[in-house]
XYZ file of C-alpha atoms in Angstrom:
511
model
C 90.360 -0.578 26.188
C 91.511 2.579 28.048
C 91.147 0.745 31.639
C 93.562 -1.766 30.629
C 96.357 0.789 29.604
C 96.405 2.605 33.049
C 99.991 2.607 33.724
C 100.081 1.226 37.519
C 102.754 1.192 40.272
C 104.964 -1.696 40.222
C 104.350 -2.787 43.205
C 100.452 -2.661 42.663
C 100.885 -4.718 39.229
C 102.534 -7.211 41.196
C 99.995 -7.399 42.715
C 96.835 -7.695 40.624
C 98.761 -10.431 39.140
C 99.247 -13.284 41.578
C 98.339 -16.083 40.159
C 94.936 -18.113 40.681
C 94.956 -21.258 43.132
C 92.620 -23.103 44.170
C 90.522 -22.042 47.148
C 92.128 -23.812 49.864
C 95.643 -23.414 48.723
C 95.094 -19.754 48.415
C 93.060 -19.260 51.815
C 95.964 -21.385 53.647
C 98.979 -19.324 51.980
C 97.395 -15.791 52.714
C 97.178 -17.397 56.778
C 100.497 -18.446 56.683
C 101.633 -14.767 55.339
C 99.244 -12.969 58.318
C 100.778 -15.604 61.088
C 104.406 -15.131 60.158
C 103.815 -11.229 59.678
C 101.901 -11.046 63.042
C 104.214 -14.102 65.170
C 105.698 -11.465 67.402
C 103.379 -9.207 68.263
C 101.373 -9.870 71.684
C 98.199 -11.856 70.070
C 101.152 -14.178 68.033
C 103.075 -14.486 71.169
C 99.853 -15.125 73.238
C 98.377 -17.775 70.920
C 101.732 -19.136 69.535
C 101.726 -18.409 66.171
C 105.251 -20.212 65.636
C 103.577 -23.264 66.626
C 100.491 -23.251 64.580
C 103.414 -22.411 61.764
C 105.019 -25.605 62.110
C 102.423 -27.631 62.087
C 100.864 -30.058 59.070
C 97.543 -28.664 59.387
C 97.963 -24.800 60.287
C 94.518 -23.917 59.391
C 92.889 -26.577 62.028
C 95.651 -25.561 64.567
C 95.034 -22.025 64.022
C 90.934 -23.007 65.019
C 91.663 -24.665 68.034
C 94.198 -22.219 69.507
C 92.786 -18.992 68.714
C 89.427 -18.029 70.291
C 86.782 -16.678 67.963
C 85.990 -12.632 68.730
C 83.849 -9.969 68.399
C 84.003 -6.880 68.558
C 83.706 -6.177 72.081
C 85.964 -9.258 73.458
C 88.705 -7.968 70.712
C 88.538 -4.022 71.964
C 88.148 -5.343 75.426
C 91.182 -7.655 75.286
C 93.678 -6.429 72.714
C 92.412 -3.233 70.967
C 92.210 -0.684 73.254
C 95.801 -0.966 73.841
C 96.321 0.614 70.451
C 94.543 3.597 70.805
C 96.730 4.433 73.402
C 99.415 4.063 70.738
C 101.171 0.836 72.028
C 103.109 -1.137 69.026
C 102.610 -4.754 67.920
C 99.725 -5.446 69.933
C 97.506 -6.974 67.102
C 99.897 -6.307 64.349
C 103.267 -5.347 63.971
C 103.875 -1.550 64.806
C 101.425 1.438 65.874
C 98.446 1.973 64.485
C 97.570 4.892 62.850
C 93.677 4.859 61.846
C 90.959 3.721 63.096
C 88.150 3.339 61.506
C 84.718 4.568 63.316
C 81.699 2.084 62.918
C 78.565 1.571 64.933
C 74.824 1.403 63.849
C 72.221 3.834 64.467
C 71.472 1.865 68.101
C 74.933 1.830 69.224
C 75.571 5.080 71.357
C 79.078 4.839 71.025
C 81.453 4.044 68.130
C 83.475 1.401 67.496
C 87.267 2.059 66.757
C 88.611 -0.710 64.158
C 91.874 -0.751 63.618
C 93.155 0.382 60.143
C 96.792 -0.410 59.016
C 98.796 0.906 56.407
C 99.176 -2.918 55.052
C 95.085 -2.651 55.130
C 94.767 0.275 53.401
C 96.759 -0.826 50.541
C 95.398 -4.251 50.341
C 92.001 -2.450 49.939
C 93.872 -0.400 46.867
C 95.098 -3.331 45.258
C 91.387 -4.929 45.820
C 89.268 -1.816 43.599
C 91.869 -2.149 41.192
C 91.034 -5.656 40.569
C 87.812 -5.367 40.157
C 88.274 -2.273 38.145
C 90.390 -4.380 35.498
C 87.795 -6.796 35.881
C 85.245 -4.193 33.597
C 87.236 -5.832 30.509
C 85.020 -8.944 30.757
C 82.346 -6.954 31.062
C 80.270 -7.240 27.696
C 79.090 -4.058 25.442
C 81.271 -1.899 28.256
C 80.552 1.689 27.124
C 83.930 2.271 26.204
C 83.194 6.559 26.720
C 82.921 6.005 30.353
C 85.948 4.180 30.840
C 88.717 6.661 32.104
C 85.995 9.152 32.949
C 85.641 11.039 36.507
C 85.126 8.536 39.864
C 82.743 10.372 42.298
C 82.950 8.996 45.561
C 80.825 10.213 47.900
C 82.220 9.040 50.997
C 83.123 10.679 54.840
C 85.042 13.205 55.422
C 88.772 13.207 54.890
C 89.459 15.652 57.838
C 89.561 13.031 60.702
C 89.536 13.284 64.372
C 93.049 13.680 65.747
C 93.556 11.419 68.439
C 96.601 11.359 71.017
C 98.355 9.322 68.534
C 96.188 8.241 65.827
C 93.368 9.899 63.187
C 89.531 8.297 62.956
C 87.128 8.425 60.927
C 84.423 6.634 58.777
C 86.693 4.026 56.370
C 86.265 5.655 53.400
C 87.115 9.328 54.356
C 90.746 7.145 55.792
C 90.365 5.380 52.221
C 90.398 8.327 50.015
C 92.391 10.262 51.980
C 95.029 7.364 50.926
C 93.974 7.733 47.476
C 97.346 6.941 45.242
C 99.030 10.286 44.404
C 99.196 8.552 40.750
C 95.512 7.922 40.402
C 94.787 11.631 41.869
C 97.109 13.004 39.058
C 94.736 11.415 36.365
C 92.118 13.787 37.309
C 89.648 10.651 37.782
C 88.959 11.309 41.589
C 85.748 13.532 42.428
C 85.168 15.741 44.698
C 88.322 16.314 44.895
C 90.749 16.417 47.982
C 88.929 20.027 49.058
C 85.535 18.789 48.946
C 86.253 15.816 50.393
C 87.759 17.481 53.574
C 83.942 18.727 54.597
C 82.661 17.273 57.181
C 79.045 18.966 56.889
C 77.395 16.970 55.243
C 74.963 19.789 53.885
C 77.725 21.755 53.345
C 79.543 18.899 51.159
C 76.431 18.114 49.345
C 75.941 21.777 48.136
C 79.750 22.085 46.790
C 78.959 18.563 44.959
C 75.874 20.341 42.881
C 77.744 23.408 42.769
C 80.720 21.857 41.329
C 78.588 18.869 39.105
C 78.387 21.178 35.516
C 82.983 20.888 35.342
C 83.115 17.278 35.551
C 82.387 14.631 33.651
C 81.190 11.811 35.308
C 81.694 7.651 34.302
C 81.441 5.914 37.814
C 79.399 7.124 40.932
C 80.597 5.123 44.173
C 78.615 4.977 47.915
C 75.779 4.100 49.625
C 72.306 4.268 47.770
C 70.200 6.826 49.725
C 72.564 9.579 50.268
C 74.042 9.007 45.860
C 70.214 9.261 45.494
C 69.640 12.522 47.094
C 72.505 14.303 45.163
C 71.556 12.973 41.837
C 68.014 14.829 42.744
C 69.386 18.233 44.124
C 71.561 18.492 40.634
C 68.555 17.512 39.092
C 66.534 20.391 40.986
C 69.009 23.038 41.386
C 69.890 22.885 36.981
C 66.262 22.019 35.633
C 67.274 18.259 34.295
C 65.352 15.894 33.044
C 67.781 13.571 34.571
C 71.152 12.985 35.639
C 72.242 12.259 32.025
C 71.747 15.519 30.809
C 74.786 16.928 33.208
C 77.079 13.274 32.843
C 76.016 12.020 29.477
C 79.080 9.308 30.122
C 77.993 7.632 33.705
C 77.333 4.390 33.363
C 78.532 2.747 36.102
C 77.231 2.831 40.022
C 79.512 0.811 42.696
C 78.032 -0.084 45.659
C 77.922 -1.658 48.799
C 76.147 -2.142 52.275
C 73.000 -2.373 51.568
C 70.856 -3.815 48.972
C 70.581 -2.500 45.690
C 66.986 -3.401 44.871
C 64.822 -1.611 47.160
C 66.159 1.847 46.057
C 66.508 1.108 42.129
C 63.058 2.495 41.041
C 63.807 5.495 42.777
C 67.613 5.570 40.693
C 65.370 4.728 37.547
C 63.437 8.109 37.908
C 67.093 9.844 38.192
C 68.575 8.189 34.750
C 68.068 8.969 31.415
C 69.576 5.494 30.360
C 70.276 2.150 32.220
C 74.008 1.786 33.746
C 75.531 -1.181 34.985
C 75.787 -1.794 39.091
C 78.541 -3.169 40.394
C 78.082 -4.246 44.071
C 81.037 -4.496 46.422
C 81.608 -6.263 50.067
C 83.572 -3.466 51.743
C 83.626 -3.416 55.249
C 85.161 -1.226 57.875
C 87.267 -4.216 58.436
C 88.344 -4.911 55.196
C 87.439 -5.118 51.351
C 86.159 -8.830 51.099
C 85.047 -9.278 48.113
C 83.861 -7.657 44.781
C 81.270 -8.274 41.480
C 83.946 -9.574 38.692
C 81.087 -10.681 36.222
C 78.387 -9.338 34.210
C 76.203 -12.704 34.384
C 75.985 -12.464 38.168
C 74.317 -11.604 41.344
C 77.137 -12.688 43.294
C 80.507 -10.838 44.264
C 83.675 -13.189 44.024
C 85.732 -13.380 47.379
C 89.192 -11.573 47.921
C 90.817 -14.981 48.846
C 94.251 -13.772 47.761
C 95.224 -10.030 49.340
C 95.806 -10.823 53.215
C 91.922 -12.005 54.344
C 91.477 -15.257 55.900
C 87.981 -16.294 55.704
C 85.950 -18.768 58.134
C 81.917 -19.652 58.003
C 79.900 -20.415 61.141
C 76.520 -22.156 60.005
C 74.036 -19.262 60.780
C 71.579 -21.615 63.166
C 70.090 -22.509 66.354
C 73.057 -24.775 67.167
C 75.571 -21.684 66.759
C 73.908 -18.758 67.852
C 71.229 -17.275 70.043
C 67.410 -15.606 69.772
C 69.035 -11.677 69.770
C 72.042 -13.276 66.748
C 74.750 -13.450 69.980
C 77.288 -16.025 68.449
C 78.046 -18.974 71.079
C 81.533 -19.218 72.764
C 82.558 -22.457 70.790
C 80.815 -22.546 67.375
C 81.215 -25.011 64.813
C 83.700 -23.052 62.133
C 84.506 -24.136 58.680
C 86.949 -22.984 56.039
C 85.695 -21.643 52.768
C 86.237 -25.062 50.470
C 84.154 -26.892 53.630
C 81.140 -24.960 53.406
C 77.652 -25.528 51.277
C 76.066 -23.553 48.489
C 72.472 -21.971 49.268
C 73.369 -21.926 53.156
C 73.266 -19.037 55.497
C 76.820 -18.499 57.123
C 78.269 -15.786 59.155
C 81.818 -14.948 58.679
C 84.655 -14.942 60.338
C 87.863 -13.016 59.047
C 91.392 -12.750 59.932
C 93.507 -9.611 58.541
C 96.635 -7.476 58.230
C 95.140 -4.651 60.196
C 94.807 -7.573 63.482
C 91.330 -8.772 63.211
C 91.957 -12.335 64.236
C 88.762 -14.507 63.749
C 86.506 -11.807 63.903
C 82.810 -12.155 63.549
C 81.792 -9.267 61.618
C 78.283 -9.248 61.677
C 77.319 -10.115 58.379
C 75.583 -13.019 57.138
C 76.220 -14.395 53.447
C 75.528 -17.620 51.110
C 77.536 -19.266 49.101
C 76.065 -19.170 45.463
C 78.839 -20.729 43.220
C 81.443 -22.644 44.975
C 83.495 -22.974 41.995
C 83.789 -18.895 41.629
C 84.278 -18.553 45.407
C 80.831 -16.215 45.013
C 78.930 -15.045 47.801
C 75.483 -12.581 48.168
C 75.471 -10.896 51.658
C 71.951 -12.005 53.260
C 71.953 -10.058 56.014
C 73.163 -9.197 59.521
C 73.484 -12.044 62.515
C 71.719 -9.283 64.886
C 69.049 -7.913 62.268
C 66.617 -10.675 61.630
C 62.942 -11.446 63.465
C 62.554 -14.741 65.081
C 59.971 -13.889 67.824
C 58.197 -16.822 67.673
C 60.291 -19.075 65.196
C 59.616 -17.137 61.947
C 63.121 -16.840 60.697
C 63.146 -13.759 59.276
C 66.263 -12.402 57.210
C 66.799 -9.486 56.146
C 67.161 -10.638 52.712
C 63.458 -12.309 52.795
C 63.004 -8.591 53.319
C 64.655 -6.983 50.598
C 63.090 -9.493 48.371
C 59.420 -9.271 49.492
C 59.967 -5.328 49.044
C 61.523 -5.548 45.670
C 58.369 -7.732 44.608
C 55.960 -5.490 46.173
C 57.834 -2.533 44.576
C 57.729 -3.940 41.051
C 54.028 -5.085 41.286
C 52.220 -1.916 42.546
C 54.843 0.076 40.431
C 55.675 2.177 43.361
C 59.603 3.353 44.797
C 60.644 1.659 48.441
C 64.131 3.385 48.780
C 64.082 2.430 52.596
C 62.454 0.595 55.275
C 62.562 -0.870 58.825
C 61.035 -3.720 60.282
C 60.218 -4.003 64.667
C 58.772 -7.190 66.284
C 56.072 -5.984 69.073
C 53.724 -7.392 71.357
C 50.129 -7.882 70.294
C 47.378 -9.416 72.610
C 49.306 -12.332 74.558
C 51.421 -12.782 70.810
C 53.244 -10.826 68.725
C 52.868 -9.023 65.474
C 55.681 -7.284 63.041
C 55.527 -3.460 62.518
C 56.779 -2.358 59.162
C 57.556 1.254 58.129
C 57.697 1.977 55.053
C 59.178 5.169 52.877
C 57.517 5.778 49.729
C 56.712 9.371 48.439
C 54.332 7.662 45.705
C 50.533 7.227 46.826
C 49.843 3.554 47.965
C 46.982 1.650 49.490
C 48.076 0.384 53.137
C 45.853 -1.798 53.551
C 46.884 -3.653 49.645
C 50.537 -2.884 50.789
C 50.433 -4.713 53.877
C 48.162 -7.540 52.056
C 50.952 -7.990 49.547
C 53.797 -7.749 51.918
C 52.558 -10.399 53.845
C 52.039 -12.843 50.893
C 55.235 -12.528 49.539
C 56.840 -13.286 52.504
C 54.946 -16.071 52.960
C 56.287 -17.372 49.628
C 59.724 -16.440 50.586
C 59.563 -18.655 54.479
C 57.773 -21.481 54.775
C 58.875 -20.538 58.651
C 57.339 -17.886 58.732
C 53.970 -19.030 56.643
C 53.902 -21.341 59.711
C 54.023 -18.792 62.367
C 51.270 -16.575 60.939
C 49.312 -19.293 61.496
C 50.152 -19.405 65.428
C 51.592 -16.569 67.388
C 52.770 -14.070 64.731
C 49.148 -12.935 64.530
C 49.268 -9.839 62.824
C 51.275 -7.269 60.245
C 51.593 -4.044 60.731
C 52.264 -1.326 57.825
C 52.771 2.295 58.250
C 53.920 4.232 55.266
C 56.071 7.549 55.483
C 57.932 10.155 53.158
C 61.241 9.070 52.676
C 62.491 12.500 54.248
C 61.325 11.192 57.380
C 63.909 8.442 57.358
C 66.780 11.122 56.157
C 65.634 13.661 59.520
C 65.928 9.757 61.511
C 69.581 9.713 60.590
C 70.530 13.398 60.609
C 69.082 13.530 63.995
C 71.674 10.222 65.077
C 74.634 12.450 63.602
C 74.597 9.486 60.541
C 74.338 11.383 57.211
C 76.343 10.967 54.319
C 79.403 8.450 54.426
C 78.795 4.411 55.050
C 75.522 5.347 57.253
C 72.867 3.098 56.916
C 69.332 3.247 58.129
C 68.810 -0.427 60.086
C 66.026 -3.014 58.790
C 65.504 -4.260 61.928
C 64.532 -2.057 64.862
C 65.098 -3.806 68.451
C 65.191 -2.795 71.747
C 66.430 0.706 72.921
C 66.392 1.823 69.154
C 62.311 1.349 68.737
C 61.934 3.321 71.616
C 63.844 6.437 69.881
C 62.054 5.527 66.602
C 58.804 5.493 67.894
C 59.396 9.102 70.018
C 61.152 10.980 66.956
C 57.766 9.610 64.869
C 55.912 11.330 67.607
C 58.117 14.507 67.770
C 57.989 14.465 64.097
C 54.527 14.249 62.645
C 53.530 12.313 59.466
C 51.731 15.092 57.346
C-alpha cells in the first residue's frame, strides 16, 4: 500500500518504531525522559527533579512533590516568564510559540507554551496514526497518497517581543516537514494558509478546489462543513464527490462527530471513513488506530505523561473547579466506563496540567479512551449530572429519529419559579416541531441519567427548546473573532457568556 512506502526521515522512523510496553512501563519511561530533560530548568530545580529521579517509585514521588496546575496557577507562577523570553523556565531553552487558546467566554487568550520538542512529537504522532490506515479494512487504496486539506489557522502569527502565537495548528502546519510539503500532499498550500481572513481564506479554498485532488479533509466539523457547501454552491455539485471523487477520509477532533454527520451526509456522494483525533493545544494525546472502534488509543510513548482525577463530588466543585489536593491515579490504576479528567505532563513544560477535558476509559487493554466532555461544561443545578456527552448522545438520537440535521447546539441552566429549568438552543435549518423536539429531548435524556430522570421530578422543573438557523450560530462566533481554525461553539452556556448570547439573539432576530 502506497502509505506504507512513504520514504520518512530517519529520525522520524525511529521513531514510529519504538517498541510496545506495557502501559505502566511505557508511562514511567516517557516521565523519566521529561524529568531528566527538564532537571535543570527552574520548575526541576524548584520541585527537585534529581530527587524524584533517584527514587524506587518516581511516579508516586513525582505526585507528592509536584503540585497539580491549571492553567491560571501555571501562567501565574511559571509561564509568564517565558513570554518575556526567559530560558529554562518550564523547559530547557526559550520558547518560541505559543499557542493561543480560550473559549468563546474567556475575554482574553491563553498563551500555551509550544516547543520545538512539542511540535515534533506532534509530527511523529499523525504519522502514526497515518501508518495505522494499513489495518484499516477495504482502505480505498485511490485515496491513499492523495491531497491532505487542512483547514486550520492562519500560518502568519502574531510577532511577539521574542516569540510568534497563534492558534496550534496554524504553528503546526507552519512546521509542516519540508519532505512531506515536497510530495504535493499538503492543501492549501503554504500561500493560502498564510490568510488570516477567514472569508478571505475560505474563498481561495473554493477558488482553488477544481486543481486538487482531494483523499483526506482534516479540522473542526462546522467550519469543513461550510466549505464543502460553498464548492458545492459556487460549481453546481451534486456533492462534494463530483469535484474529489478520491476523499474518503475526514480527521477530526474537538468536538463530537455525531451531531454534525447528517448535515456531512447531505455533502457526500459516498460514505468515507472518520478518523477522530485528541489534539489539544497542549499536545497530541491520542489518536483512532482501529476500524472496529469508537475509541482513540493513547500516545503513551512520544513525551506525554498521563494522570486521571476521578471526575466527582469528592474531587471537584459545582462550576467543575478542580480541588487543591485531588485524588490522582496513573493510567494502569484507573477503571473502564468511569469519568476522569486528565492530567498531563509534557516536553513543551506542562507539568500536571489539568486540561479541561473529561474522558473514559473504554478498553484498558488498548489504552482507549472517548473524550466525554469538559470539567467546566456540564449542568448540575440541582444534582442532575449533566455531561456533555449525555448531550451529544440525546441529540444524535433525536437527530436520527425525526430525520432532521443538529450540526450545533448549546445548552444554559436558568432560573424558573423558585427552581430551575434548562434552556436548549438548537440549530437546524430543516422544519421541526418544538414542542415534539423538546418532548423527545427530554426523554432521551432521561434514558441516558437516571440523575437527571430524578431531578425532573424535583427542582429541574422544566425544558426549554428554541430552535435557530445554523447561520445564527456561525454570526455568534464571527462576532467573538472565533471563525475558522480550532474554534468551537460551547455546549454549555454559563455565566457572563448567556448574558452575550441572549443580547446578540436580541440584536439578531430569528426570522
Amino acid at each position: 500500500m502506497a502509505i506504507i512506502e512513504l520514504k520518512l526521515p530517519r529520525s522520524i522512523a525511529r521513531a514510529l518504531n519504538l517498541p510496545v510496553r506495557d502501559p505502566r512501563r511505557q508511562q514511567l519511561k516517557v516521565l523519566k525522559k521529561l524529568l531528566r530533560k527538564a532537571r535543570f530548568t527552574g520548575f526541576g530545580q524548584e520541585y527537585m527533579f534529581d530527587e524524584i529521579l533517584l527514587s524506587r517509585h518516581p511516579g508516586k514521588k513525582f505526585q507528592q512533590i509536584v503540585p497539580t496546575y491549571n492553567y491560571s496557577k501555571l501562567y501565574k507562577e511559571w509561564w509568564h516568564k517565558t513570554l518575556d523570553g526567559k530560558p529554562d523556565v518550564c523547559w530547557p531553552g526559550v520558547v518560541k510559540y505559543f499557542a493561543l487558546s480560550s473559549g468563546t467566554s474567556e475575554a482574553a487568550s491563553k498563551y500555551i507554551p509550544v516547543t520545538k520538542e512539542l511540535i515534533h512529537s506532534n509530527t511523529i504522532t499523525s504519522f502514526k496514526q497515518l501508518l495505522s490506515l494499513s489495518k484499516y479494512v477495504d482502505v480505498p487504496k485511490s485515496a491513499i497518497g492523495k491531497g491532505w486539506l487542512m483547514l486550520g489557522g492562519s500560518t502568519q502569527l502574531q510577532k511577539g517581543p521574542t516569540y510568534y502565537a497563534g492558534d496550534l495548528s496554524g504553528i503546526q502546519q507552519k512546521n509542516i516537514p519540508f519532505w512531506f510539503q515536497g510530495l504535493g500532499l499538503y492543501k492549501p498550500g503554504k500561500k493560502i494558509a498564510r490568510e488570516k481572513d477567514w472569508s478571505k481564506k475560505l474563498d481561495e479554498i473554493v477558488t482553488n478546489a477544481p486543481h486538487w485532488d482531494i483523499g483526506f479533509i482534516v479540522g473542526v466539523p462546522a467550519w469543513l462543513q461550510l466549505c464543502m457547501e460553498k464548492i458545492i454552491e459556487k460549481y453546481q455539485l451534486n456533492n462534494i464527490h463530483d469535484i474529489w471523487p478520491n476523499l474518503s477520509f475526514y480527521v477530526h477532533g474537538g468536538v463530537a462527530m455525531e451531531p454534525y454527520k447528517k448535515g456531512f451526509e447531505k455533502l457526500l456522494g459516498k460514505p468515507i471513513t472518520y478518523i477522530e483525533t485528541y489534539l489539544a493545544s497542549e499536545g497530541f494525546l491520542a489518536y483512532q488506530n482501529r476500524q472496529d472502534t469508537h475509541g482513540m488509543h493513547l500516545a503513551l510513548n512520544n513525551n506525554i505523561f498521563f494522570e486521571f482525577v476521578p471526575f466527582d463530588d469528592n474531587n471537584f466543585d459545582s462550576e467543575g473547579n478542580m480541588s487543591d489536593n485531588p485524588e490522582v491515579y496513573m493510567l494502569h490504576e484507573i477503571e473502564e466506563n468511569k469519568d476522569y479528567s486528565i492530567l498531563i505532563s509534557t516536553n513543551a513544560g506542562a507539568w500536571r496540567y489539568a486540561i479541561g477535558d473529561t474522558v473514559r476509559l473504554i478498553d484498558k487493554e488498548r489504552s482507549e479512551i472517548v473524550i466525554t466532555g469538559r470539567t467546566r461544561h456540564f449542568l448540575s443545578l440541582v444534582g442532575e449530572h449533566l455531561s456533555v456527552d449525555n448531550m451529544n448522545k440525546a441529540v444524535e438520537m433525536v437527530s436520527e429519529e425525526l430525520n432532521i440535521s443538529i450540526p450545533e447546539f448549546t445548552v444554559a441552566g436558568i432560573p424558573y419559579g423558585n427552581f430551575f429549568a434548562h434552556h436548549w438552543y438548537i440549530a437546524t435549518n430543516d422544519p421541526v416541531d418544538n414542542d415534539k423536539l423538546r418532548l423527545l429531548i427530554d426523554e432521551k435524556l432521561k434514558g441516558l441519567n437516571d440523575d437527571y430522570e430524578v431531578e425532573r421530578n424535583h427542582a429541574l422543573k422544566n425544558i426549554l427548546v428554541t430552535v435557530l438557523p445554523e447561520q445564527t450560530f456561525m454570526d455568534f462566533m464571527k462576532s467573538k473573532g472565533k471563525q475558522g481554525g480550532q474554534h468551537k461553539f460551547p455546549r454549555v452556556l454559563k455565566g457572563k457568556m448567556i448574558e452575550e448570547w441572549e443580547k446578540f439573539l436580541i440584536c439578531e432576530p430569528v426570522n
